[in-house]
């Protein structure tokens, strides 16, 4: 299968819809963090496409960094195990941290990451997720900024992968069942 579209069952959010979503989030963040030292921390790898768009939609001076955690591996089900593979390299004490994530599912990953940053005593820690599947939550955690609430389906594109591929799909698509049920 060479064509990326062959992996998609249907488009959930088009490029235009995602662009509008990022613009709205950028405006909200710009308003909320005016006059504050904003530090955006992206969760790799899934967050990298959203991060790149989001920083350009925020009209404030800001710093960026990246962390990496172990996630799904090659299946479409969460293991619940979070492992820190790459950390940031600066202290957080005088900063307002905004964690930038691709999608919130069980919430286990962000629950772990948020607690880890809170332990380093920044001025605040908030979460901005591009997509949210609230029905799937296993821990009590609510993102502060949400691009779009989506149904409980496995999605790919706009940074999100299936087995390491499909992150470069410009839309958010539902993965064809036949791909992971074979
Ligand atoms: P959580 O810990 O269950 O909230 O899972 C969060 C991580 O699982 C995300 O950062 C994604 O990497 C991955 N994930 C969750 N749902 C999907 C999906 O529908 N498609 C692709 N990756 C997903
Ligand atoms: Mg992720």
Coordinates of C-alpha atoms and ligand atoms in Angstrom, one line a residue:
X1 CA 0.0 0.0 0.0
X2 CA 1.7 3.2 -1.2
X3 CA -1.0 5.8 -1.0
X4 CA -1.5 7.2 2.5
X5 CA -5.3 7.6 1.8
X6 CA -5.5 3.8 1.6
X7 CA -5.0 3.6 5.4
X8 CA -7.9 6.0 6.1
X9 CA -11.5 4.9 6.7
X10 CA -12.7 8.5 6.7
X11 CA -11.5 12.1 7.5
X12 CA -12.5 13.3 10.9
X13 CA -11.0 16.8 10.6
X14 CA -9.8 18.5 7.4
X15 CA -6.7 20.6 7.1
X16 CA -8.9 23.7 7.2
X17 CA -10.7 22.6 10.3
X18 CA -7.4 21.9 12.0
X19 CA -6.1 25.3 11.0
X20 CA -9.1 27.0 12.5
X21 CA -8.8 25.0 15.7
X22 CA -5.1 25.9 16.1
X23 CA -5.8 29.6 15.5
X24 CA -8.5 29.6 18.2
X25 CA -6.2 27.8 20.7
X26 CA -3.3 30.2 19.9
X27 CA -5.6 33.2 20.5
X28 CA -6.8 31.8 23.8
X29 CA -3.3 31.0 25.0
X30 CA -2.1 34.5 23.9
X31 CA -4.8 36.1 26.0
X32 CA -4.3 33.9 29.1
X33 CA -0.5 34.1 29.2
X34 CA 0.1 37.8 28.5
X35 CA 2.9 39.1 30.6
X36 CA 3.9 35.6 31.8
X37 CA 7.0 33.6 31.0
X38 CA 5.5 30.8 28.9
X39 CA 7.4 27.6 28.3
X40 CA 5.8 25.1 25.9
X41 CA 6.9 21.5 26.4
X42 CA 5.9 19.2 23.6
X43 CA 5.4 15.4 24.1
X44 CA 7.3 13.6 21.3
X45 CA 6.8 12.2 18.9
X46 CA 3.0 12.7 18.4
X47 CA 3.0 16.3 19.4
X48 CA 5.5 17.7 16.9
X49 CA 3.1 18.7 14.1
X50 CA 0.7 20.4 16.5
X51 CA 3.6 22.1 18.4
X52 CA 5.0 23.5 15.2
X53 CA 1.6 25.0 14.2
X54 CA 0.6 26.1 17.7
X55 CA 3.8 28.2 18.5
X56 CA 3.2 30.2 15.3
X57 CA -0.4 30.9 16.4
X58 CA 0.7 32.4 19.8
X59 CA 1.6 36.0 19.7
X60 CA 3.9 36.1 22.8
X61 CA 7.5 35.5 23.6
X62 CA 7.9 31.9 24.6
X63 CA 10.4 29.1 25.0
X64 CA 10.1 25.5 23.7
X65 CA 11.4 22.1 24.7
X66 CA 10.6 18.5 24.1
X67 CA 10.2 15.4 26.1
X68 CA 9.8 11.8 24.9
X69 CA 7.9 9.1 26.7
X70 CA 7.2 5.5 25.7
X71 CA 3.7 5.1 24.4
X72 CA 1.7 2.5 22.5
X73 CA 4.5 0.6 20.8
X74 CA 3.0 -1.2 17.8
X75 CA -0.5 -1.9 18.9
X76 CA -3.6 0.3 19.2
X77 CA -4.2 -0.4 22.9
X78 CA -2.5 1.5 25.8
X79 CA -0.2 -0.4 28.1
X80 CA -0.6 2.1 31.0
X81 CA 3.1 2.1 31.4
X82 CA 4.9 5.5 31.0
X83 CA 8.6 5.7 30.7
X84 CA 10.6 8.9 30.3
X85 CA 13.0 8.5 27.4
X86 CA 14.1 12.2 27.0
X87 CA 13.8 15.0 29.5
X88 CA 14.0 18.8 29.2
X89 CA 17.3 20.4 30.0
X90 CA 16.4 23.5 32.1
X91 CA 14.9 24.1 35.5
X92 CA 11.3 25.3 35.6
X93 CA 11.2 27.5 38.7
X94 CA 10.2 30.9 37.2
X95 CA 8.1 29.6 34.3
X96 CA 4.6 28.8 33.3
X97 CA 4.6 25.4 31.8
X98 CA 2.2 24.4 29.0
X99 CA 2.4 20.8 28.0
X100 CA 1.6 20.2 24.3
X101 CA 0.2 16.8 23.4
X102 CA -1.3 15.2 20.4
X103 CA -4.1 13.3 22.0
X104 CA -5.5 12.5 25.4
X105 CA -6.9 9.0 25.7
X106 CA -6.8 7.1 29.0
X107 CA -5.0 10.2 30.5
X108 CA -2.3 8.0 32.0
X109 CA 0.5 9.6 30.0
X110 CA -0.4 13.2 30.8
X111 CA -1.2 12.4 34.4
X112 CA 2.4 11.1 34.9
X113 CA 4.0 14.0 32.9
X114 CA 2.0 16.7 34.7
X115 CA 2.9 15.3 38.1
X116 CA 6.5 15.1 37.1
X117 CA 6.6 18.8 36.1
X118 CA 4.6 19.9 39.2
X119 CA 7.3 18.3 41.3
X120 CA 9.8 20.7 39.8
X121 CA 7.9 23.7 41.2
X122 CA 7.2 25.9 38.1
X123 CA 4.7 28.8 38.5
X124 CA 2.0 26.7 36.9
X125 CA 1.5 23.6 34.8
X126 CA -1.3 23.3 32.2
X127 CA -2.2 21.0 29.4
X128 CA -3.0 21.8 25.8
X129 CA -4.0 18.8 23.7
X130 CA -4.9 18.9 20.0
X131 CA -7.5 16.1 20.3
X132 CA -9.4 14.5 23.2
X133 CA -11.2 11.2 23.7
X134 CA -12.8 11.9 27.1
X135 CA -14.9 8.7 27.0
X136 CA -11.7 6.7 27.3
X137 CA -10.4 8.4 30.5
X138 CA -9.0 6.1 33.2
X139 CA -7.7 8.8 35.5
X140 CA -9.3 12.0 36.6
X141 CA -7.5 14.6 34.5
X142 CA -8.9 17.4 32.3
X143 CA -6.9 19.3 29.7
X144 CA -7.0 23.1 30.0
X145 CA -7.0 23.6 26.2
X146 CA -8.6 21.2 23.8
X147 CA -8.5 21.5 20.0
X148 CA -11.3 19.0 19.3
X149 CA -13.2 16.4 21.2
X150 CA -13.3 13.3 19.0
X151 CA -15.2 9.9 19.2
X152 CA -13.6 6.7 20.6
X153 CA -11.9 5.6 17.4
X154 CA -8.2 5.1 16.6
X155 CA -7.1 8.2 14.6
X156 CA -4.0 8.9 12.6
X157 CA -2.4 11.9 10.9
X158 CA -1.5 15.4 12.1
X159 CA 1.3 13.8 14.1
X160 CA -0.5 10.7 15.3
X161 CA 0.8 7.4 14.2
X162 CA -0.1 3.8 13.7
X163 CA 2.9 1.6 14.2
X164 CA 5.2 4.5 13.5
X165 CA 3.8 5.6 10.2
X166 CA 1.0 8.0 9.0
X167 CA 2.2 11.0 11.2
X168 CA 2.5 13.0 7.9
X169 CA -1.1 12.7 6.9
X170 CA -2.3 16.4 6.9
X171 CA -5.8 15.6 8.0
X172 CA -7.0 13.7 11.1
X173 CA -8.3 10.3 9.8
X174 CA -9.9 7.2 11.3
X175 CA -7.6 4.3 10.8
X176 CA -9.2 1.5 8.7
X177 CA -10.0 -1.4 11.0
X178 CA -8.7 -4.0 8.5
X179 CA -5.2 -2.5 9.0
X180 CA -4.9 -3.4 12.7
X181 CA -7.3 -6.3 12.8
X182 CA -5.4 -8.4 10.3
Ligands
LIG1 P1 -3.1 8.0 27.1 O1 -2.0 7.8 28.1 O2 -3.9 6.7 27.0 O3 -3.9 9.2 27.3 O4 -2.5 8.0 25.7 C1 -1.9 9.0 25.1 C2 -1.0 8.6 24.0 O5 -1.5 7.4 23.3 C3 -1.0 9.7 22.9 O6 -0.1 10.7 23.2 C4 -0.8 9.0 21.6 O7 0.6 8.8 21.4 C5 -1.4 7.6 21.9 N1 -2.8 7.5 21.3 C6 -3.9 7.6 22.0 N2 -5.0 7.5 21.2 C7 -4.5 7.4 19.9 C8 -5.0 7.4 18.6 O8 -6.3 7.3 18.4 N3 -4.2 7.3 17.6 C9 -2.8 7.4 17.7 N4 -2.2 7.4 18.9 C10 -3.0 7.5 20.0
LIG2 MG1 1.7 11.0 22.2

